[in-house]
PDB file of C-alpha atoms in Angstrom:
ATOM      1  CA  MET Z   1      85.155 107.569  97.429  1.00  0.00           C
ATOM      2  CA  GLY Z   2      88.531 108.535  95.992  1.00  0.00           C
ATOM      3  CA  VAL Z   3      90.271 105.225  96.775  1.00  0.00           C
ATOM      4  CA  GLN Z   4      92.461 103.988  93.941  1.00  0.00           C
ATOM      5  CA  VAL Z   5      93.094 100.471  95.261  1.00  0.00           C
ATOM      6  CA  ALA Z   6      91.558  98.375  98.042  1.00  0.00           C
ATOM      7  CA  LEU Z   7      92.443  94.703  97.984  1.00  0.00           C
ATOM      8  CA  ILE Z   8      93.241  91.517  99.805  1.00  0.00           C
ATOM      9  CA  THR Z   9      95.221  88.785  98.115  1.00  0.00           C
ATOM     10  CA  ASP Z  10      94.328  85.106  98.370  1.00  0.00           C
ATOM     11  CA  LYS Z  11      96.074  81.763  97.891  1.00  0.00           C
ATOM     12  CA  SER Z  12      95.966  82.097  94.113  1.00  0.00           C
ATOM     13  CA  ASP Z  13      98.308  85.090  94.498  1.00  0.00           C
ATOM     14  CA  GLY Z  14     100.757  83.032  96.536  1.00  0.00           C
ATOM     15  CA  ASP Z  15     102.257  83.761  99.934  1.00  0.00           C
ATOM     16  CA  CYS Z  16     102.300  87.563 100.167  1.00  0.00           C
ATOM     17  CA  ARG Z  17     104.127  88.006 103.454  1.00  0.00           C
ATOM     18  CA  SER Z  18     107.453  89.822 103.506  1.00  0.00           C
ATOM     19  CA  ALA Z  19     110.157  87.180 103.273  1.00  0.00           C
ATOM     20  CA  PRO Z  20     112.846  87.543 104.456  1.00  0.00           C
ATOM     21  CA  PRO Z  21     111.919  90.349 106.865  1.00  0.00           C
ATOM     22  CA  GLY Z  22     111.988  93.658 105.048  1.00  0.00           C
ATOM     23  CA  ALA Z  23     112.133  92.142 101.557  1.00  0.00           C
ATOM     24  CA  ILE Z  24     109.507  91.923  98.842  1.00  0.00           C
ATOM     25  CA  SER Z  25     108.443  88.365  98.094  1.00  0.00           C
ATOM     26  CA  ASP Z  26     107.871  87.402  94.476  1.00  0.00           C
ATOM     27  CA  SER Z  27     104.162  86.895  95.235  1.00  0.00           C
ATOM     28  CA  ARG Z  28     103.797  90.325  96.806  1.00  0.00           C
ATOM     29  CA  MET Z  29     105.647  91.908  93.904  1.00  0.00           C
ATOM     30  CA  ARG Z  30     103.405  90.246  91.316  1.00  0.00           C
ATOM     31  CA  ALA Z  31     100.244  91.303  93.189  1.00  0.00           C
ATOM     32  CA  CYS Z  32     101.423  94.917  93.331  1.00  0.00           C
ATOM     33  CA  LEU Z  33     102.435  95.065  89.687  1.00  0.00           C
ATOM     34  CA  ALA Z  34      99.075  93.581  88.650  1.00  0.00           C
ATOM     35  CA  CYS Z  35      97.434  96.606  90.298  1.00  0.00           C
ATOM     36  CA  GLY Z  36      99.858  99.113  88.812  1.00  0.00           C
ATOM     37  CA  ILE Z  37     101.581  99.724  92.161  1.00  0.00           C
ATOM     38  CA  ASP Z  38     105.324 100.082  92.560  1.00  0.00           C
ATOM     39  CA  PRO Z  39     106.168  97.417  95.178  1.00  0.00           C
ATOM     40  CA  GLU Z  40     109.060  99.556  96.424  1.00  0.00           C
ATOM     41  CA  SER Z  41     106.551 102.242  97.478  1.00  0.00           C
ATOM     42  CA  LEU Z  42     104.679 100.050  99.988  1.00  0.00           C
ATOM     43  CA  VAL Z  43     104.377 101.316 103.556  1.00  0.00           C
ATOM     44  CA  CYS Z  44     104.609  98.397 105.981  1.00  0.00           C
ATOM     45  CA  ALA Z  45     104.382  97.847 109.723  1.00  0.00           C
ATOM     46  CA  ARG Z  46     105.928  95.352 112.110  1.00  0.00           C
ATOM     47  CA  GLN Z  47     102.704  93.979 113.573  1.00  0.00           C
ATOM     48  CA  VAL Z  48     102.568  92.899 117.210  1.00  0.00           C
ATOM     49  CA  HIS Z  49      98.827  92.478 117.918  1.00  0.00           C
ATOM     50  CA  GLY Z  50      98.764  95.828 119.672  1.00  0.00           C
ATOM     51  CA  ILE Z  51      96.794  99.040 119.136  1.00  0.00           C
ATOM     52  CA  ALA Z  52      99.467 101.488 117.962  1.00  0.00           C
ATOM     53  CA  VAL Z  53      98.414 103.448 114.857  1.00  0.00           C
ATOM     54  CA  SER Z  54     100.968 105.418 112.823  1.00  0.00           C
ATOM     55  CA  SER Z  55     100.465 108.221 110.323  1.00  0.00           C
ATOM     56  CA  ALA Z  56     102.375 107.772 107.055  1.00  0.00           C
ATOM     57  CA  THR Z  57     103.601 110.780 105.067  1.00  0.00           C
ATOM     58  CA  GLU Z  58     105.311 111.071 101.697  1.00  0.00           C
ATOM     59  CA  ALA Z  59     108.637 110.726 103.522  1.00  0.00           C
ATOM     60  CA  ASP Z  60     107.564 107.224 104.580  1.00  0.00           C
ATOM     61  CA  ARG Z  61     107.058 105.967 101.023  1.00  0.00           C
ATOM     62  CA  GLY Z  62     108.660 102.528 100.739  1.00  0.00           C
ATOM     63  CA  ARG Z  63     109.091 102.180 104.497  1.00  0.00           C
ATOM     64  CA  GLY Z  64     109.586  98.497 105.259  1.00  0.00           C
ATOM     65  CA  SER Z  65     109.240  97.465 101.631  1.00  0.00           C
ATOM     66  CA  MET Z  66     112.872  96.539 100.991  1.00  0.00           C
ATOM     67  CA  PRO Z  67     115.920  95.376 102.957  1.00  0.00           C
ATOM     68  CA  GLY Z  68     117.408  98.292 104.852  1.00  0.00           C
ATOM     69  CA  ARG Z  69     114.139 100.233 104.928  1.00  0.00           C
ATOM     70  CA  GLU Z  70     112.850 100.184 108.479  1.00  0.00           C
ATOM     71  CA  THR Z  71     109.172  99.381 109.045  1.00  0.00           C
ATOM     72  CA  PHE Z  72     106.914 101.218 111.447  1.00  0.00           C
ATOM     73  CA  ARG Z  73     107.873  99.322 114.588  1.00  0.00           C
ATOM     74  CA  ASP Z  74     105.285  97.705 116.873  1.00  0.00           C
ATOM     75  CA  THR Z  75     102.417  99.074 114.797  1.00  0.00           C
ATOM     76  CA  ASP Z  76      99.107  97.464 113.838  1.00  0.00           C
ATOM     77  CA  GLY Z  77      97.395 100.363 112.104  1.00  0.00           C
ATOM     78  CA  LEU Z  78      98.474 102.759 109.359  1.00  0.00           C
ATOM     79  CA  ILE Z  79      96.749 105.957 108.221  1.00  0.00           C
ATOM     80  CA  THR Z  80      97.525 108.532 105.546  1.00  0.00           C
ATOM     81  CA  ASP Z  81      96.116 111.435 103.572  1.00  0.00           C
ATOM     82  CA  VAL Z  82      98.764 111.133 100.837  1.00  0.00           C
ATOM     83  CA  ALA Z  83      97.419 110.111  97.437  1.00  0.00           C
ATOM     84  CA  GLY Z  84      99.226 107.203  95.816  1.00  0.00           C
ATOM     85  CA  LEU Z  85     100.785 105.977  99.081  1.00  0.00           C
ATOM     86  CA  PRO Z  86      99.942 102.254  99.486  1.00  0.00           C
ATOM     87  CA  LEU Z  87      99.387 101.044 103.049  1.00  0.00           C
ATOM     88  CA  VAL Z  88      99.934  97.319 103.678  1.00  0.00           C
ATOM     89  CA  ILE Z  89      99.248  94.835 106.455  1.00  0.00           C
ATOM     90  CA  SER Z  90      99.581  91.047 106.539  1.00  0.00           C
ATOM     91  CA  VAL Z  91      96.759  88.806 107.757  1.00  0.00           C
ATOM     92  CA  ALA Z  92      95.888  85.130 108.023  1.00  0.00           C
ATOM     93  CA  ASP Z  93      92.701  84.958 110.176  1.00  0.00           C
ATOM     94  CA  CYS Z  94      93.013  88.413 111.764  1.00  0.00           C
ATOM     95  CA  ALA Z  95      90.668  90.991 110.257  1.00  0.00           C
ATOM     96  CA  PRO Z  96      91.876  93.759 107.976  1.00  0.00           C
ATOM     97  CA  VAL Z  97      89.731  96.819 108.660  1.00  0.00           C
ATOM     98  CA  TYR Z  98      89.685  99.386 105.853  1.00  0.00           C
ATOM     99  CA  LEU Z  99      88.721 102.959 106.765  1.00  0.00           C
ATOM    100  CA  VAL Z 100      87.963 105.692 104.221  1.00  0.00           C
ATOM    101  CA  ASP Z 101      87.012 109.338 104.720  1.00  0.00           C
ATOM    102  CA  PRO Z 102      85.798 110.703 101.364  1.00  0.00           C
ATOM    103  CA  VAL Z 103      85.413 114.192 102.846  1.00  0.00           C
ATOM    104  CA  ARG Z 104      88.911 114.672 104.276  1.00  0.00           C
ATOM    105  CA  LYS Z 105      90.480 112.349 101.675  1.00  0.00           C
ATOM    106  CA  ALA Z 106      92.133 110.118 104.252  1.00  0.00           C
ATOM    107  CA  ILE Z 107      92.373 106.367 104.774  1.00  0.00           C
ATOM    108  CA  GLY Z 108      93.342 103.848 107.423  1.00  0.00           C
ATOM    109  CA  LEU Z 109      94.200 100.160 107.382  1.00  0.00           C
ATOM    110  CA  VAL Z 110      94.063  98.173 110.610  1.00  0.00           C
ATOM    111  CA  HIS Z 111      95.231  94.711 111.676  1.00  0.00           C
ATOM    112  CA  ALA Z 112      92.426  93.668 114.037  1.00  0.00           C
ATOM    113  CA  GLY Z 113      93.153  90.287 115.557  1.00  0.00           C
ATOM    114  CA  ARG Z 114      91.772  88.941 118.796  1.00  0.00           C
ATOM    115  CA  GLU Z 115      94.023  91.047 121.019  1.00  0.00           C
ATOM    116  CA  GLY Z 116      93.797  94.197 118.925  1.00  0.00           C
ATOM    117  CA  THR Z 117      90.030  93.920 118.735  1.00  0.00           C
ATOM    118  CA  PHE Z 118      89.738  93.293 122.467  1.00  0.00           C
ATOM    119  CA  HIS Z 119      91.664  96.505 123.147  1.00  0.00           C
ATOM    120  CA  GLY Z 120      89.791  98.533 120.512  1.00  0.00           C
ATOM    121  CA  ILE Z 121      92.274  99.109 117.700  1.00  0.00           C
ATOM    122  CA  SER Z 122      89.570 100.096 115.189  1.00  0.00           C
ATOM    123  CA  SER Z 123      88.302 102.786 117.545  1.00  0.00           C
ATOM    124  CA  GLN Z 124      91.881 103.886 118.137  1.00  0.00           C
ATOM    125  CA  ALA Z 125      92.429 104.277 114.384  1.00  0.00           C
ATOM    126  CA  VAL Z 126      89.320 106.459 114.108  1.00  0.00           C
ATOM    127  CA  ALA Z 127      90.563 108.629 116.981  1.00  0.00           C
ATOM    128  CA  VAL Z 128      94.005 109.019 115.383  1.00  0.00           C
ATOM    129  CA  MET Z 129      92.465 109.897 112.001  1.00  0.00           C
ATOM    130  CA  ARG Z 130      90.313 112.506 113.695  1.00  0.00           C
ATOM    131  CA  LYS Z 131      93.299 114.062 115.458  1.00  0.00           C
ATOM    132  CA  ALA Z 132      95.654 113.891 112.455  1.00  0.00           C
ATOM    133  CA  TYR Z 133      93.316 114.858 109.625  1.00  0.00           C
ATOM    134  CA  GLY Z 134      90.159 116.257 111.195  1.00  0.00           C
ATOM    135  CA  CYS Z 135      88.106 113.248 110.136  1.00  0.00           C
ATOM    136  CA  GLU Z 136      84.577 113.174 111.510  1.00  0.00           C
ATOM    137  CA  PRO Z 137      83.535 109.594 112.379  1.00  0.00           C
ATOM    138  CA  SER Z 138      80.131 110.176 110.762  1.00  0.00           C
ATOM    139  CA  SER Z 139      81.904 110.671 107.418  1.00  0.00           C
ATOM    140  CA  LEU Z 140      83.976 107.507 107.647  1.00  0.00           C
ATOM    141  CA  HIS Z 141      83.214 104.284 105.812  1.00  0.00           C
ATOM    142  CA  ALA Z 142      84.596 100.953 107.022  1.00  0.00           C
ATOM    143  CA  LEU Z 143      84.948  97.480 105.565  1.00  0.00           C
ATOM    144  CA  ILE Z 144      85.805  94.511 107.767  1.00  0.00           C
ATOM    145  CA  GLY Z 145      87.639  92.110 105.496  1.00  0.00           C
ATOM    146  CA  PRO Z 146      88.014  88.319 105.367  1.00  0.00           C
ATOM    147  CA  SER Z 147      89.124  86.783 108.660  1.00  0.00           C
ATOM    148  CA  ALA Z 148      88.291  84.003 111.122  1.00  0.00           C
ATOM    149  CA  GLY Z 149      84.506  83.799 111.297  1.00  0.00           C
ATOM    150  CA  PRO Z 150      82.180  83.399 114.284  1.00  0.00           C
ATOM    151  CA  GLU Z 151      81.394  79.769 113.463  1.00  0.00           C
ATOM    152  CA  GLN Z 152      85.084  78.794 113.405  1.00  0.00           C
ATOM    153  CA  TYR Z 153      87.067  81.048 115.738  1.00  0.00           C
ATOM    154  CA  GLU Z 154      87.185  78.954 118.913  1.00  0.00           C
ATOM    155  CA  VAL Z 155      89.184  80.122 121.924  1.00  0.00           C
ATOM    156  CA  SER Z 156      89.649  79.064 125.540  1.00  0.00           C
ATOM    157  CA  PRO Z 157      86.744  79.474 127.993  1.00  0.00           C
ATOM    158  CA  ASP Z 158      88.699  82.172 129.844  1.00  0.00           C
ATOM    159  CA  ILE Z 159      89.259  84.265 126.700  1.00  0.00           C
ATOM    160  CA  ALA Z 160      85.634  83.913 125.636  1.00  0.00           C
ATOM    161  CA  GLU Z 161      84.447  84.967 129.083  1.00  0.00           C
ATOM    162  CA  ALA Z 162      86.777  87.981 129.043  1.00  0.00           C
ATOM    163  CA  TRP Z 163      85.210  89.027 125.741  1.00  0.00           C
ATOM    164  CA  ARG Z 164      81.713  88.746 127.155  1.00  0.00           C
ATOM    165  CA  ARG Z 165      82.692  90.774 130.213  1.00  0.00           C
ATOM    166  CA  ALA Z 166      84.031  93.461 127.864  1.00  0.00           C
ATOM    167  CA  GLY Z 167      80.702  93.554 126.020  1.00  0.00           C
ATOM    168  CA  LEU Z 168      82.103  91.843 122.925  1.00  0.00           C
ATOM    169  CA  PRO Z 169      80.175  89.125 121.053  1.00  0.00           C
ATOM    170  CA  ALA Z 170      81.001  85.520 121.896  1.00  0.00           C
ATOM    171  CA  THR Z 171      78.835  82.418 121.632  1.00  0.00           C
ATOM    172  CA  GLY Z 172      80.175  79.697 123.880  1.00  0.00           C
ATOM    173  CA  ARG Z 173      83.864  79.599 123.006  1.00  0.00           C
ATOM    174  CA  LEU Z 174      83.387  81.205 119.570  1.00  0.00           C
ATOM    175  CA  LEU Z 175      84.335  84.851 119.001  1.00  0.00           C
ATOM    176  CA  ASP Z 176      82.794  87.180 116.418  1.00  0.00           C
ATOM    177  CA  ILE Z 177      85.619  89.525 115.375  1.00  0.00           C
ATOM    178  CA  TRP Z 178      83.505  91.025 112.592  1.00  0.00           C
ATOM    179  CA  GLU Z 179      80.656  92.130 114.824  1.00  0.00           C
ATOM    180  CA  ALA Z 180      83.025  93.186 117.616  1.00  0.00           C
ATOM    181  CA  ASN Z 181      84.797  95.646 115.311  1.00  0.00           C
ATOM    182  CA  ALA Z 182      81.500  96.809 113.846  1.00  0.00           C
ATOM    183  CA  LEU Z 183      80.126  97.544 117.321  1.00  0.00           C
ATOM    184  CA  GLN Z 184      83.263  99.439 118.311  1.00  0.00           C
ATOM    185  CA  LEU Z 185      83.207 101.506 115.130  1.00  0.00           C
ATOM    186  CA  GLU Z 186      79.542 102.333 115.601  1.00  0.00           C
ATOM    187  CA  ALA Z 187      80.185 103.281 119.221  1.00  0.00           C
ATOM    188  CA  CYS Z 188      82.798 105.832 118.191  1.00  0.00           C
ATOM    189  CA  GLY Z 189      80.468 107.504 115.713  1.00  0.00           C
ATOM    190  CA  LEU Z 190      80.359 105.631 112.413  1.00  0.00           C
ATOM    191  CA  ALA Z 191      76.910 105.156 110.910  1.00  0.00           C
ATOM    192  CA  ALA Z 192      75.835 101.509 110.883  1.00  0.00           C
ATOM    193  CA  SER Z 193      75.087 101.879 107.171  1.00  0.00           C
ATOM    194  CA  HIS Z 194      78.738 102.873 106.617  1.00  0.00           C
ATOM    195  CA  ILE Z 195      80.122  99.664 108.161  1.00  0.00           C
ATOM    196  CA  HIS Z 196      80.351  96.822 105.675  1.00  0.00           C
ATOM    197  CA  GLN Z 197      80.862  93.168 106.569  1.00  0.00           C
ATOM    198  CA  PRO Z 198      81.338  90.722 103.674  1.00  0.00           C
ATOM    199  CA  ARG Z 199      81.547  88.029 106.406  1.00  0.00           C
ATOM    200  CA  ILE Z 200      84.061  85.839 104.578  1.00  0.00           C
ATOM    201  CA  CYS Z 201      85.749  83.314 106.885  1.00  0.00           C
ATOM    202  CA  THR Z 202      89.397  82.613 106.114  1.00  0.00           C
ATOM    203  CA  ILE Z 203      89.280  79.331 108.043  1.00  0.00           C
ATOM    204  CA  SER Z 204      86.401  77.759 106.116  1.00  0.00           C
ATOM    205  CA  ASP Z 205      86.936  79.531 102.772  1.00  0.00           C
ATOM    206  CA  MET Z 206      89.799  77.664 101.139  1.00  0.00           C
ATOM    207  CA  ARG Z 207      90.637  80.608  98.893  1.00  0.00           C
ATOM    208  CA  PHE Z 208      92.557  82.326 101.697  1.00  0.00           C
ATOM    209  CA  HIS Z 209      95.633  81.593 103.767  1.00  0.00           C
ATOM    210  CA  SER Z 210      94.638  80.659 107.318  1.00  0.00           C
ATOM    211  CA  HIS Z 211      96.986  80.330 110.270  1.00  0.00           C
ATOM    212  CA  ARG Z 212      94.469  78.261 112.197  1.00  0.00           C
ATOM    213  CA  ARG Z 213      93.841  75.855 109.341  1.00  0.00           C
ATOM    214  CA  ASP Z 214      97.311  75.582 107.811  1.00  0.00           C
ATOM    215  CA  ALA Z 215      99.837  77.028 110.310  1.00  0.00           C
ATOM    216  CA  ASN Z 216     102.422  77.361 107.537  1.00  0.00           C
ATOM    217  CA  GLY Z 217     103.302  81.026 107.976  1.00  0.00           C
ATOM    218  CA  ALA Z 218     101.677  82.104 104.683  1.00  0.00           C
ATOM    219  CA  ARG Z 219      99.884  85.435 104.671  1.00  0.00           C
ATOM    220  CA  ASN Z 220      97.276  87.361 102.715  1.00  0.00           C
ATOM    221  CA  MET Z 221      98.230  90.963 101.930  1.00  0.00           C
ATOM    222  CA  ALA Z 222      95.700  93.722 102.569  1.00  0.00           C
ATOM    223  CA  LEU Z 223      96.413  96.975 100.749  1.00  0.00           C
ATOM    224  CA  LEU Z 224      94.680 100.356 100.669  1.00  0.00           C
ATOM    225  CA  MET Z 225      95.679 103.397  98.623  1.00  0.00           C
ATOM    226  CA  LEU Z 226      94.118 106.798  97.948  1.00  0.00           C
TER     227      LEU Z 226
END
């Protein structure tokens, strides 16, 4: 579909968060170089569990990748139609949602945690891609990456009830982030056959960093590049 790189790192790649803020960790640098990506070209966001989605242009290349290069502030989704521009988010139980439009040659990468999912960040990303690049939802393909799974992601009774009232899937106190994002994407026009769910749980699958399991600040890096 025209995508050069779509990946998520795991524990074998090390801790791939930015550390210190705005710098490239050794683990992140090694992961990028292994894929033939210049780590200084990464486009990064300062994630806040919101629903803001920003469009990255060639002028944004390297934004947030190095000290002194400002990230996209208060942003949990990045989109672009620039080939060779790597979009990056950090996750450790929140879902990375990869969006690809092979017709308009555009991509999006979304940080869909509990709050972002509740407020519809995946749908917001589709709307922004449509406005920015003319993407038709029926042409989009989505992949909902490894994150906290519906057998492990337990929340308070009040949060679970709020999800149910919003029409989002919850069983008892367990949330299903995967299906919630899939339902939202389908509701905004994606074909069900274009929405892919590997259903890999970062809490139970020891390959991945998990905030709930380890609470050590380590992160998996999700990356998408045309």
